[in-house]
Amino acid sequence: MKDQEGSVTADDVAALVGVSRWTVNRAFKKDASISAKSREKVMKAAETLGYVPDLLATSLATDRTNLVALLVDDFANPHKLVMMERLTRILRKNGYDTLLVNTSDEEDASAALLNASQRRVDAAILIGVSFNDQSLETAIGAKRVKKLIVFARMSKNENTISVCCDDRAAMTAITEHVFAAGYRNPFFIAGPQTQSAHLQRKEIFLSQWEKTTGNRPKFASVDRYDPKLAYDLVVQRFKGAKQADLPDVLVCENDALALGACDAIRYELGLRVPEDIAITGFDDVPQASSPQYEITTYRQPLTDMANALVEVLEGKKRTKKLHAFLGRLIIRKSA
Amino acid sequence: MKDQEGSVTADDVAALVGVSRWTVNRAFKKDASISAKSREKVMKAAETLGYVPDLLATSLATDRTNLVALLVDDFANPHKLVMMERLTRILRKNGYDTLLVNTSDEEDASAALLNASQRRVDAAILIGVSFNDQSLETAIGAKRVKKLIVFARMSKNENTISVCCDDRAAMTAITEHVFAAGYRNPFFIAGPQTQSAHLQRKEIFLSQWEKTTGNRPKFASVDRYDPKLAYDLVVQRFKGAKQADLPDVLVCENDALALGACDAIRYELGLRVPEDIAITGFDDVPQASSPQYEITTYRQPLTDMANALVEVLEGKKRTKKLHAFLGRLIIRKSA
DNA sequence: TTGTACGCGTTATCAG
DNA sequence: CTGATAACGCGTACAA
């Protein structure tokens, strides 16, 4: 026999006030036809009883959960922390709660997604990368997930909506800056290459650079956005290389890679940044502005993007497949 | 008129198989009395129809959601990313989903907590710091939250369960190491001081050091676990100070602070780490092992802690108020 | 403005 | 082992 069992229902309040349960419900509904007097009485009683509507029951009845699943897979990328903070805050401000789904473990990924769908999330938001194209298809195919949104990336998938930064404008700005700064021998470090959640940064940079200078830069990619992997890549690729074979600037797909690359240049190649090899990143993670790094980077308009995301959730925006926003180039010392 | 409306219910499956809805349900329940044959038929039909039990309805009926709220407030601390990854993964492995609640905005905090409780989470897990003592009290008082667990911290609150690292053992190890390494003039940098989710590191270090050497170290604290704040603190406190007034080691409450302090020593004071001033941290965040920092730190047994957390959720562990685990000192170059 | 069936999809429990 | 009834807490639609 537990205490009074925490669960106060609308009936309890109704009984106390002396009205029907539905009147109580109306009191909690924004634009319901109820007399101010009734509402006031109800609210007061609710207060003393500690009643609040049960979202579980509400969701079950309305088929709207106000819950979204946030699928994340690369926890090694510090930018994820920034994104999560911004997204959860703005979503909450708009009445949404966030289910954090860790899909870094391939096996669990589909199970996790399935589970989220079983909770009838209003939408699934991908802010990961290497999310299995296959299970994504499955999820959509089964229509279990009402909306699938790819955040901060493009998606070629037909059934998906992308809310992201305008990569073309961004990389153009970076390219122009790098060129104007006098660098002539860039090397591009890319992240994982997937179909479902794609980034065009590499392609855009390569073609822009080729258009400008006539030659196509070399590049390489790593499997995850993990500074350590970028570190290893730089070591393996450039340690002991002849001066002539070294690039004069490393254009990185994002800061996570840039940070690792920067460490490698200094501690493994024994060279200086930017004097010997310059670096650019993307995202403007907090670390990028640390005096140790001072990475020249590009800041995504996260708030705009998050707000657009909300609009997509509410169905305000037309079912446009792509919502792209302009960010800002942040010039620091690294390039 | 939407398509077939995604929502396949047990009734649909039942109709297809030619049994009652309850038989279908039993097929999905681990230890239900149902013939193997029936189950097989049901499962096959479910597969083709794409049926999975609805967790909303299940929760409503069972009063168990298998959902926990993760309350986070200091997103500037990179260790949070590590914790979130570990927790979500282990929770999921044990059948729990995670609601990520951002409480960094004071105003939203209580609303967010209330909202989580309206979803009937099985427990609320605090991995933040400056969580408002007041709203915590409110939450517990209203009995809206069944279990309140403070992760990676101590809590003086009676109605709370702590799952954390043994700070006494940890700080003892750090103290001994620092002393053995020959440092004699330490300065402690602490984080925010709250009641609800407390850390004893400062107190323990101060008393241990005093016991060993006879003098009590000086210390200072910042409002958030943000490298930038530690950076500013070091600058403000030591920039331009006389050699004699400088400590020979900065013992930091965690890596977030250590990283910022390290930057300040090098870039603002123009000194070397560890030659001029050494540093120790806590948590062993990924960055701490970067060649730029090489921070001597202490790694919490996160997996053990997460598993203990699960046991608390399942009610296996006695309602012990505190569950502490032993971590490991990681010695690097910074001290 | 207020009150009344009925349904949302599942589980617990009892009858057959 | 299987079918049926009640209940979880609330929303919609309609009637009063």
XYZ file of C-alpha atoms (C1' of nucleotides) in Angstrom:
702
model
C 0.000 0.000 0.000
C 1.941 2.950 -1.287
C 1.064 6.483 -0.357
C -1.576 8.227 -2.324
C 0.125 7.001 -5.423
C 1.104 10.245 -7.031
C -1.362 9.791 -9.829
C -3.988 12.426 -9.537
C -6.392 12.274 -12.436
C -8.793 14.719 -13.915
C -11.563 12.841 -12.178
C -10.114 13.648 -8.791
C -10.059 17.308 -9.591
C -13.560 17.143 -11.026
C -14.834 15.521 -7.878
C -13.266 18.169 -5.703
C -14.625 21.030 -7.739
C -17.964 19.428 -8.340
C -17.948 19.406 -12.103
C -17.474 16.759 -14.715
C -14.107 15.464 -15.781
C -14.431 17.169 -19.151
C -14.690 20.559 -17.635
C -11.419 19.925 -15.932
C -9.887 18.970 -19.216
C -11.149 22.066 -20.893
C -9.596 24.199 -18.237
C -6.228 22.939 -19.346
C -6.877 23.429 -22.998
C -5.848 26.761 -24.361
C -8.832 27.731 -26.462
C -11.676 25.738 -25.052
C -15.117 27.065 -24.462
C -15.243 27.287 -20.730
C -16.246 30.071 -18.410
C -13.445 31.952 -16.772
C -14.965 31.166 -13.433
C -15.031 27.433 -13.962
C -11.495 27.452 -15.226
C -10.266 29.351 -12.246
C -11.923 27.018 -9.804
C -10.571 24.021 -11.621
C -7.067 25.379 -11.777
C -7.048 26.123 -8.115
C -8.207 22.665 -7.232
C -5.661 21.184 -9.616
C -2.976 23.158 -7.897
C -3.831 21.916 -4.436
C -4.160 18.353 -5.649
C -1.041 18.555 -7.715
C -2.756 17.584 -10.898
C -1.231 17.886 -14.316
C -2.523 16.241 -17.475
C -0.930 12.948 -18.352
C 0.937 13.198 -21.603
C 0.885 9.481 -22.150
C -2.862 9.350 -22.236
C -2.998 12.550 -24.201
C -0.691 11.190 -26.838
C -2.564 7.984 -27.057
C -5.775 9.840 -27.640
C -4.489 12.468 -30.033
C -1.865 10.532 -31.916
C 0.512 13.381 -31.347
C 3.315 12.947 -28.874
C 5.232 16.192 -29.089
C 8.228 14.002 -28.832
C 11.042 13.742 -31.310
C 13.871 11.282 -31.503
C 17.350 12.659 -31.904
C 19.572 10.072 -33.522
C 23.243 10.592 -32.844
C 26.129 8.411 -33.767
C 29.380 10.293 -33.618
C 29.916 11.275 -30.044
C 33.572 11.970 -30.673
C 32.693 15.160 -32.486
C 32.441 18.007 -29.986
C 30.085 19.846 -32.256
C 27.422 17.336 -31.326
C 27.336 18.773 -27.852
C 26.646 22.197 -29.228
C 23.946 20.908 -31.495
C 22.251 18.925 -28.794
C 22.199 21.888 -26.501
C 20.722 24.165 -29.098
C 18.210 21.684 -30.415
C 16.894 20.534 -27.066
C 16.550 24.091 -25.895
C 14.671 25.326 -28.915
C 12.570 22.237 -29.223
C 11.538 22.507 -25.600
C 10.687 26.143 -26.065
C 8.284 24.985 -28.733
C 6.731 22.260 -26.678
C 8.743 19.294 -27.846
C 10.656 16.821 -25.768
C 13.661 15.017 -27.078
C 14.450 11.356 -27.041
C 18.191 10.876 -27.303
C 18.968 7.801 -29.326
C 22.523 6.606 -29.496
C 23.107 4.859 -32.774
C 26.850 4.587 -32.559
C 26.566 0.896 -32.085
C 25.469 -0.460 -35.425
C 23.577 -3.342 -33.941
C 21.608 -1.249 -31.556
C 20.854 1.378 -34.145
C 17.906 -0.253 -35.786
C 16.588 -1.506 -32.490
C 16.828 1.969 -31.071
C 15.064 3.476 -34.020
C 12.369 0.881 -33.838
C 11.966 1.582 -30.187
C 11.664 5.265 -30.773
C 9.028 4.666 -33.365
C 7.137 2.508 -30.926
C 6.881 5.565 -28.780
C 5.237 7.274 -31.719
C 7.695 10.106 -31.985
C 6.421 12.912 -34.174
C 9.695 12.858 -36.020
C 13.141 11.362 -36.071
C 15.994 13.785 -36.444
C 19.346 12.581 -37.648
C 22.338 14.553 -36.593
C 24.674 11.673 -37.105
C 26.529 10.572 -40.119
C 27.250 6.987 -40.703
C 23.698 6.113 -39.995
C 23.023 2.928 -41.791
C 21.362 3.702 -45.106
C 19.646 0.381 -44.916
C 17.896 0.750 -41.616
C 16.890 4.236 -42.601
C 15.117 2.820 -45.585
C 13.501 0.230 -43.417
C 12.264 2.808 -40.986
C 10.710 4.901 -43.672
C 9.401 1.930 -45.548
C 7.545 0.678 -42.526
C 6.003 4.118 -42.169
C 6.653 3.784 -38.512
C 8.300 7.146 -38.411
C 6.088 9.971 -39.532
C 8.822 12.393 -40.448
C 12.469 11.853 -41.027
C 14.623 14.925 -40.827
C 18.299 15.162 -41.517
C 19.814 18.017 -39.598
C 22.976 19.810 -40.654
C 23.389 17.576 -43.664
C 21.924 16.910 -47.036
C 20.042 13.776 -47.831
C 19.471 12.238 -51.177
C 16.729 10.142 -49.758
C 13.358 10.969 -51.224
C 11.414 10.607 -48.023
C 13.623 12.847 -46.042
C 13.736 16.525 -45.240
C 17.043 18.310 -44.777
C 17.589 21.348 -42.633
C 21.115 22.511 -43.028
C 23.688 25.106 -43.695
C 24.261 26.234 -47.248
C 27.386 24.227 -47.892
C 27.958 25.712 -51.286
C 28.065 29.250 -50.028
C 30.132 28.125 -47.059
C 32.764 26.285 -49.011
C 32.906 29.054 -51.538
C 33.730 31.478 -48.766
C 36.387 29.149 -47.430
C 37.852 28.567 -50.851
C 38.049 32.251 -51.566
C 39.638 32.961 -48.238
C 42.221 30.238 -48.625
C 43.083 31.400 -52.099
C 43.214 35.040 -51.143
C 45.512 34.181 -48.261
C 47.962 32.916 -50.815
C 47.787 29.165 -50.343
C 48.227 27.195 -53.510
C 48.577 23.586 -52.546
C 45.592 22.477 -50.458
C 44.739 19.044 -49.237
C 41.200 18.155 -48.221
C 40.430 15.952 -45.239
C 36.949 14.518 -45.402
C 34.809 12.498 -43.035
C 32.807 9.359 -43.675
C 31.098 9.063 -47.026
C 27.475 8.050 -46.733
C 24.460 8.403 -48.925
C 21.724 8.978 -46.451
C 23.220 11.987 -44.754
C 25.630 13.600 -47.070
C 27.906 16.581 -47.046
C 28.946 18.213 -50.268
C 31.853 20.062 -48.814
C 34.537 18.006 -50.410
C 33.011 18.059 -53.861
C 32.309 21.743 -53.685
C 35.777 22.630 -52.526
C 37.440 20.484 -55.138
C 35.438 21.919 -57.981
C 35.672 25.496 -56.770
C 39.386 25.205 -56.410
C 39.761 23.624 -59.780
C 37.673 26.341 -61.341
C 39.871 28.971 -59.752
C 43.313 27.495 -60.207
C 43.018 24.840 -62.799
C 44.187 21.961 -60.644
C 42.296 19.529 -58.546
C 43.449 19.136 -54.950
C 44.187 15.790 -53.410
C 42.093 14.513 -50.550
C 41.550 11.671 -48.129
C 38.840 10.650 -45.746
C 38.426 9.039 -42.372
C 35.648 6.838 -41.052
C 34.481 8.983 -38.210
C 34.622 12.605 -37.171
C 37.182 11.896 -34.556
C 40.229 14.096 -33.996
C 42.320 11.021 -33.394
C 41.548 9.642 -36.813
C 42.503 12.893 -38.499
C 45.660 12.857 -36.430
C 46.553 9.388 -37.626
C 45.721 10.264 -41.194
C 48.056 13.225 -41.246
C 50.831 11.221 -39.670
C 50.466 8.343 -42.036
C 50.196 10.554 -45.051
C 52.741 13.249 -44.377
C 55.199 12.179 -41.745
C 58.608 11.986 -43.310
C 57.368 13.362 -46.596
C 59.586 15.647 -48.620
C 58.954 19.339 -48.275
C 57.710 19.472 -51.814
C 55.092 16.846 -51.143
C 53.547 18.719 -48.265
C 50.405 20.764 -48.739
C 50.457 24.362 -47.582
C 46.956 24.159 -46.188
C 44.683 21.430 -44.885
C 41.058 22.148 -45.610
C 39.071 20.004 -43.203
C 35.454 19.016 -43.460
C 34.933 20.087 -39.899
C 36.639 21.208 -36.732
C 36.797 17.766 -35.192
C 39.141 16.769 -37.990
C 40.925 20.105 -38.008
C 41.813 19.826 -34.341
C 43.346 16.411 -34.765
C 45.186 17.468 -37.886
C 46.556 20.488 -36.107
C 47.960 18.367 -33.309
C 49.588 16.037 -35.777
C 51.248 18.842 -37.702
C 52.774 20.231 -34.574
C 53.623 17.163 -32.617
C 54.369 14.592 -35.254
C 55.598 16.566 -38.216
C 57.213 19.152 -36.010
C 55.823 21.952 -38.128
C 54.066 25.191 -37.347
C 50.459 26.214 -37.954
C 49.881 28.245 -40.026
C 53.426 29.144 -41.057
C 54.285 25.735 -42.438
C 50.857 24.255 -42.945
C 47.684 26.184 -42.468
C 44.315 24.725 -41.486
C 40.634 25.466 -41.902
C 37.739 23.736 -40.200
C 33.981 23.901 -40.074
C 31.452 24.342 -37.249
C 33.279 26.661 -34.935
C 33.264 24.361 -31.946
C 34.281 25.990 -28.667
C 37.769 24.524 -28.868
C 38.400 26.117 -32.214
C 38.656 29.481 -30.541
C 41.057 28.254 -27.888
C 44.443 29.980 -28.107
C 46.010 26.602 -28.699
C 44.205 26.331 -31.987
C 42.660 29.534 -33.261
C 41.097 27.657 -36.134
C 39.681 29.533 -39.072
C 36.296 27.989 -39.513
C 32.705 28.414 -40.579
C 29.849 28.790 -38.165
C 26.542 27.215 -39.025
C 23.411 29.227 -38.258
C 22.220 26.700 -35.711
C 19.465 28.794 -34.252
C 17.940 29.521 -37.627
C 18.245 25.894 -38.486
C 16.627 24.773 -35.263
C 13.765 27.164 -35.773
C 13.263 25.920 -39.285
C 13.255 22.438 -37.894
C 10.418 23.357 -35.600
C 8.479 24.785 -38.485
C 8.935 21.587 -40.368
C 7.670 19.677 -37.363
C 4.604 21.813 -37.184
C 4.052 21.396 -40.852
C 4.129 25.108 -41.476
C 6.799 24.951 -44.084
C 5.760 23.438 -47.315
C 7.085 19.977 -47.732
C 10.181 21.379 -49.266
C 12.898 18.788 -49.323
C 15.666 21.153 -48.436
C 15.992 24.102 -46.117
C 19.411 25.710 -46.295
C 20.705 28.672 -44.342
C 23.631 30.950 -44.610
C 26.368 30.770 -42.003
C 29.417 32.863 -41.369
C 33.114 32.530 -41.983
C 35.173 32.968 -38.834
C 38.697 33.996 -39.625
C 41.350 33.208 -37.037
C 45.031 32.534 -37.106
C 45.170 29.028 -38.488
C 44.673 30.153 -42.086
C -7.266 10.333 -46.789
C -3.785 9.270 -45.921
C -2.398 5.938 -46.894
C -2.993 2.983 -44.685
C -2.110 5.124 -41.759
C 0.931 3.330 -40.417
C -0.868 2.222 -37.310
C -1.269 -1.492 -37.380
C -2.825 -2.713 -34.175
C -3.009 -6.058 -32.518
C -6.549 -6.351 -33.815
C -5.354 -6.267 -37.387
C -2.954 -9.069 -36.758
C -5.572 -11.014 -34.858
C -7.989 -10.692 -37.728
C -5.426 -11.914 -40.204
C -4.428 -14.912 -38.152
C -7.932 -15.688 -37.023
C -7.357 -15.483 -33.300
C -8.259 -12.984 -30.641
C -6.364 -9.807 -30.000
C -5.137 -11.159 -26.696
C -3.415 -14.067 -28.291
C -1.513 -11.664 -30.441
C -0.429 -9.777 -27.386
C 0.702 -12.899 -25.655
C 2.863 -13.764 -28.598
C 4.862 -10.651 -27.922
C 5.204 -11.264 -24.247
C 8.246 -13.203 -23.189
C 6.778 -15.654 -20.714
C 3.150 -15.879 -21.621
C 1.156 -19.040 -21.765
C 0.706 -19.529 -25.453
C 1.338 -22.464 -27.722
C 4.438 -22.332 -29.851
C 2.300 -22.809 -32.901
C 0.057 -19.863 -32.169
C 2.988 -17.654 -31.453
C 4.661 -18.552 -34.673
C 1.611 -17.835 -36.722
C 1.077 -14.544 -34.986
C 4.651 -13.450 -35.384
C 4.607 -14.217 -39.053
C 1.454 -12.246 -39.586
C 2.839 -9.391 -37.510
C 5.913 -9.377 -39.668
C 4.012 -9.079 -42.908
C 1.709 -6.442 -41.500
C 4.534 -4.548 -39.858
C 3.025 -4.701 -36.444
C 4.874 -3.854 -33.260
C 3.292 -3.216 -29.885
C 2.613 0.400 -29.071
C 4.668 1.510 -26.123
C 2.374 4.398 -25.341
C -0.548 2.135 -24.728
C 1.647 -0.343 -22.927
C 2.948 2.313 -20.598
C -0.495 3.596 -19.903
C -1.653 0.159 -18.965
C 1.354 -0.916 -16.953
C 2.389 2.327 -15.359
C 5.927 1.613 -16.416
C 7.432 3.590 -19.247
C 10.962 2.258 -19.485
C 11.848 5.840 -20.060
C 14.222 7.942 -18.030
C 14.883 11.644 -18.145
C 18.471 12.758 -18.353
C 18.825 16.256 -16.962
C 21.851 18.106 -18.213
C 22.863 21.660 -17.655
C 26.513 22.202 -18.416
C 26.984 21.562 -22.070
C 30.313 23.335 -22.064
C 31.903 20.401 -20.302
C 33.096 17.896 -22.880
C 32.795 15.106 -20.372
C 29.048 15.351 -20.746
C 29.333 13.994 -24.235
C 31.162 10.962 -22.930
C 28.622 10.419 -20.207
C 25.664 10.770 -22.500
C 27.124 8.301 -24.914
C 27.818 5.758 -22.240
C 24.538 6.167 -20.433
C 22.298 6.070 -23.463
C 24.067 3.019 -24.757
C 23.883 1.056 -21.561
C 20.378 2.159 -20.776
C 19.215 1.110 -24.205
C 20.895 -2.235 -23.798
C 18.747 -2.676 -20.737
C 15.539 -1.640 -22.385
C 15.418 1.989 -21.396
C 15.004 5.002 -23.596
C 16.395 8.351 -22.673
C 14.721 11.697 -22.625
C 17.322 14.417 -22.916
C 16.302 17.417 -20.878
C 18.305 20.572 -21.202
C 18.167 22.487 -17.957
C 20.843 25.018 -18.737
C 18.242 27.707 -18.916
C 17.103 28.231 -15.346
C 13.600 29.235 -16.317
C 13.000 26.243 -18.471
C 14.468 23.837 -15.980
C 11.445 23.305 -13.827
C 9.148 23.328 -16.811
C 11.300 20.733 -18.451
C 11.313 18.580 -15.373
C 7.591 18.902 -15.030
C 7.183 17.937 -18.624
C 9.346 14.892 -18.184
C 7.301 13.859 -15.219
C 4.150 14.235 -17.256
C 5.549 11.580 -19.475
C 5.789 9.387 -16.422
C 9.476 8.708 -16.654
C 10.589 5.852 -14.461
C 13.340 8.051 -13.126
C 15.075 11.364 -13.528
C 18.834 11.277 -13.715
C 20.831 14.388 -12.981
C 24.208 14.651 -14.591
C 24.286 18.372 -14.291
C 25.521 20.559 -11.559
C 23.905 23.818 -10.861
C 20.531 22.219 -10.950
C 18.293 24.384 -8.905
C 18.026 22.971 -5.418
C 14.594 24.439 -5.156
C 12.970 22.880 -8.162
C 14.522 19.612 -7.232
C 12.726 19.769 -3.944
C 9.535 20.638 -5.722
C 9.836 17.729 -8.061
C 10.351 15.274 -5.295
C 7.748 16.843 -3.102
C 5.075 16.530 -5.707
C 6.010 12.861 -6.066
C 5.765 13.359 -9.751
C 9.103 11.753 -10.263
C 9.315 8.235 -8.979
C 13.072 8.107 -8.623
C 15.619 10.845 -8.559
C 19.164 9.776 -9.245
C 22.239 11.939 -9.131
C 24.898 10.546 -11.421
C 28.607 11.178 -10.961
C 28.000 13.355 -7.937
C 26.995 13.178 -4.345
C 23.708 14.462 -3.101
C 22.809 15.463 0.371
C 19.173 15.305 -0.487
C 17.345 12.628 1.433
C 15.116 11.533 -1.410
C 17.901 11.066 -3.825
C 20.181 8.225 -4.822
C 23.753 8.885 -5.907
C 25.741 6.744 -8.260
C 29.236 8.061 -8.474
C 32.940 7.678 -8.371
C 34.654 7.365 -5.020
C 35.911 10.901 -4.772
C 37.812 10.292 -1.592
C 39.891 7.523 -3.066
C 40.307 9.530 -6.242
C 41.486 12.716 -4.643
C 43.721 10.778 -2.326
C 45.423 9.244 -5.322
C 45.808 12.637 -6.927
C 47.091 14.204 -3.764
C 49.663 11.497 -3.293
C 50.806 11.738 -6.867
C 51.152 15.492 -6.741
C 53.090 15.323 -3.524
C 55.322 12.509 -4.686
C 56.084 14.446 -7.849
C 57.574 17.106 -5.637
C 55.030 19.874 -5.890
C 54.647 21.880 -2.722
C 52.516 24.853 -3.538
C 49.199 23.750 -5.041
C 46.194 25.836 -5.930
C 42.774 24.251 -6.316
C 40.337 25.325 -9.018
C 36.800 24.288 -8.233
C 33.527 24.389 -10.102
C 30.124 25.627 -8.977
C 29.157 24.993 -5.397
C 25.707 23.509 -5.040
C 23.944 21.482 -2.435
C 21.810 19.171 -4.491
C 24.577 17.667 -6.567
C 27.791 18.049 -4.747
C 31.392 17.159 -5.283
C 33.730 16.717 -2.359
C 36.891 16.982 -4.357
C 37.904 20.352 -3.085
C 37.317 19.547 0.544
C 39.050 16.231 0.290
C 42.079 17.641 -1.452
C 42.425 20.499 0.962
C 42.235 18.294 4.006
C 44.454 15.585 2.585
C 47.064 18.113 1.644
C 46.901 19.764 4.993
C 47.244 16.447 6.710
C 50.323 15.671 4.655
C 52.125 18.975 4.643
C 50.633 21.030 7.406
C 49.416 23.865 5.253
C 46.114 24.438 3.607
C 46.171 25.276 -0.110
C 44.412 28.275 -1.554
C 41.569 27.794 -3.968
C 38.984 29.545 -6.114
C 35.887 28.498 -7.965
C 34.029 29.302 -11.142
C 30.330 29.220 -11.897
C 30.325 26.664 -14.635
C 32.536 23.870 -15.850
C 33.646 25.862 -18.796
C 37.259 26.012 -19.960
C 36.855 29.676 -20.727
C 35.950 30.472 -17.159
C 38.970 28.635 -15.817
C 41.040 30.495 -18.363
C 39.746 33.816 -17.143
C 40.215 32.826 -13.545
C 43.863 31.981 -14.015
C 44.473 35.181 -15.909
C 42.780 37.338 -13.371
C 44.431 35.622 -10.463
C 47.964 35.067 -11.671
C 48.754 37.284 -14.627
C 51.504 39.651 -13.629
C 51.924 37.996 -10.258
C 55.342 37.694 -8.745
C 57.140 34.419 -9.179
C 56.826 33.727 -5.483
C 53.068 34.103 -5.601
C 52.600 31.515 -8.282
C 51.559 27.981 -7.423
C 53.641 25.129 -8.762
C 50.616 23.030 -9.565
C 46.959 23.676 -10.345
C 44.749 20.912 -9.083
C 41.497 21.201 -11.013
C 38.169 19.732 -10.127
C 37.853 18.357 -13.642
C 39.369 18.372 -17.084
C 37.103 21.081 -18.442
C 38.723 23.462 -16.008
C 42.167 21.981 -16.446
C 42.092 22.542 -20.180
C 41.210 26.186 -19.844
C 43.776 26.685 -17.103
C 46.427 25.080 -19.236
C 45.742 27.440 -22.111
C 45.924 30.422 -19.799
C 49.241 29.372 -18.321
C 50.789 29.063 -21.723
C 49.217 31.893 -23.620
C 48.589 34.503 -21.014
C 51.235 33.885 -18.394
C 53.738 32.757 -20.972
C 54.750 29.819 -18.819
C 55.303 26.159 -19.463
C 53.284 23.152 -18.358
C 54.428 21.326 -16.349
C 57.864 22.889 -15.947
C 56.608 26.171 -14.526
C 53.165 25.209 -13.388
C 51.831 21.683 -13.459
C 48.195 20.667 -13.819
C 45.891 17.833 -12.862
C 42.336 17.288 -13.980
C 39.533 14.798 -13.509
C 37.425 12.715 -15.934
C 39.923 11.940 -18.630
C 37.987 13.552 -21.442
C 39.257 12.734 -24.931
C 41.037 16.062 -25.196
C 43.056 15.391 -22.088
C 45.088 12.836 -23.973
C 45.755 15.136 -26.896
C 49.455 15.904 -27.315
C 48.639 19.546 -26.794
C 47.599 18.848 -23.251
C 48.613 15.444 -21.926
C 46.711 16.085 -18.746
C 47.251 13.904 -15.711
C 43.760 13.032 -14.669
C 41.453 10.506 -13.073
C 39.089 8.323 -15.010
C 35.723 7.541 -13.527
C 34.446 3.966 -13.903
C 31.577 5.056 -16.091
C 30.529 1.636 -17.224
C 30.345 0.303 -13.700
C 28.435 3.360 -12.701
C 26.002 3.054 -15.568
C 25.386 -0.572 -14.753
C 24.764 0.280 -11.138
C 22.360 2.914 -12.324
C 20.414 0.297 -14.204
C 20.264 -1.867 -11.123
C 18.900 1.024 -9.170
C 16.281 1.560 -11.841
C 15.226 -2.035 -11.668
C 15.103 -1.836 -7.942
C 17.570 -4.665 -7.524
C 19.923 -2.714 -5.372
C 18.694 -2.016 -1.945
C 17.628 1.552 -1.573
C 21.106 2.441 -0.595
C 21.579 6.165 -0.833
C 25.050 6.027 -2.256
C 26.783 3.808 -4.735
C 30.454 4.686 -5.174
C 32.982 3.049 -7.458
C 36.698 3.122 -7.785
C 38.249 4.841 -10.771
C 41.809 5.049 -12.001
C 44.549 7.644 -11.980
C 45.895 8.402 -15.436
C 49.354 9.852 -15.273
C 50.489 11.962 -18.195
C 52.914 14.773 -18.689
C 51.067 17.677 -17.140
C 51.937 16.708 -13.582
C -21.075 26.627 -21.532
C -21.390 21.894 -19.822
C -22.130 16.809 -19.722
C -22.164 12.084 -22.166
C -20.771 7.888 -25.323
C -17.039 6.116 -27.471
C -12.397 5.265 -28.844
C -7.018 5.301 -28.499
C -3.931 0.250 -27.945
C -2.446 -2.269 -24.492
C -2.321 -5.131 -19.962
C -4.302 -7.624 -15.819
C -7.416 -10.804 -14.513
C -10.776 -14.076 -14.599
C -13.768 -17.508 -17.169
C -14.007 -21.243 -20.260
C -4.122 -22.362 -23.725
C -7.522 -19.028 -25.308
C -11.327 -15.600 -25.225
C -13.522 -11.903 -22.831
C -14.183 -7.824 -19.429
C -12.376 -3.931 -17.143
C -9.163 -0.342 -16.720
C -5.176 3.031 -17.850
C -6.247 8.819 -18.538
C -7.610 11.612 -21.865
C -9.696 13.605 -26.553
C -13.364 14.039 -30.078
C -17.912 14.629 -31.320
C -22.183 15.442 -30.219
C -26.079 16.271 -27.318
C -28.171 18.903 -23.539
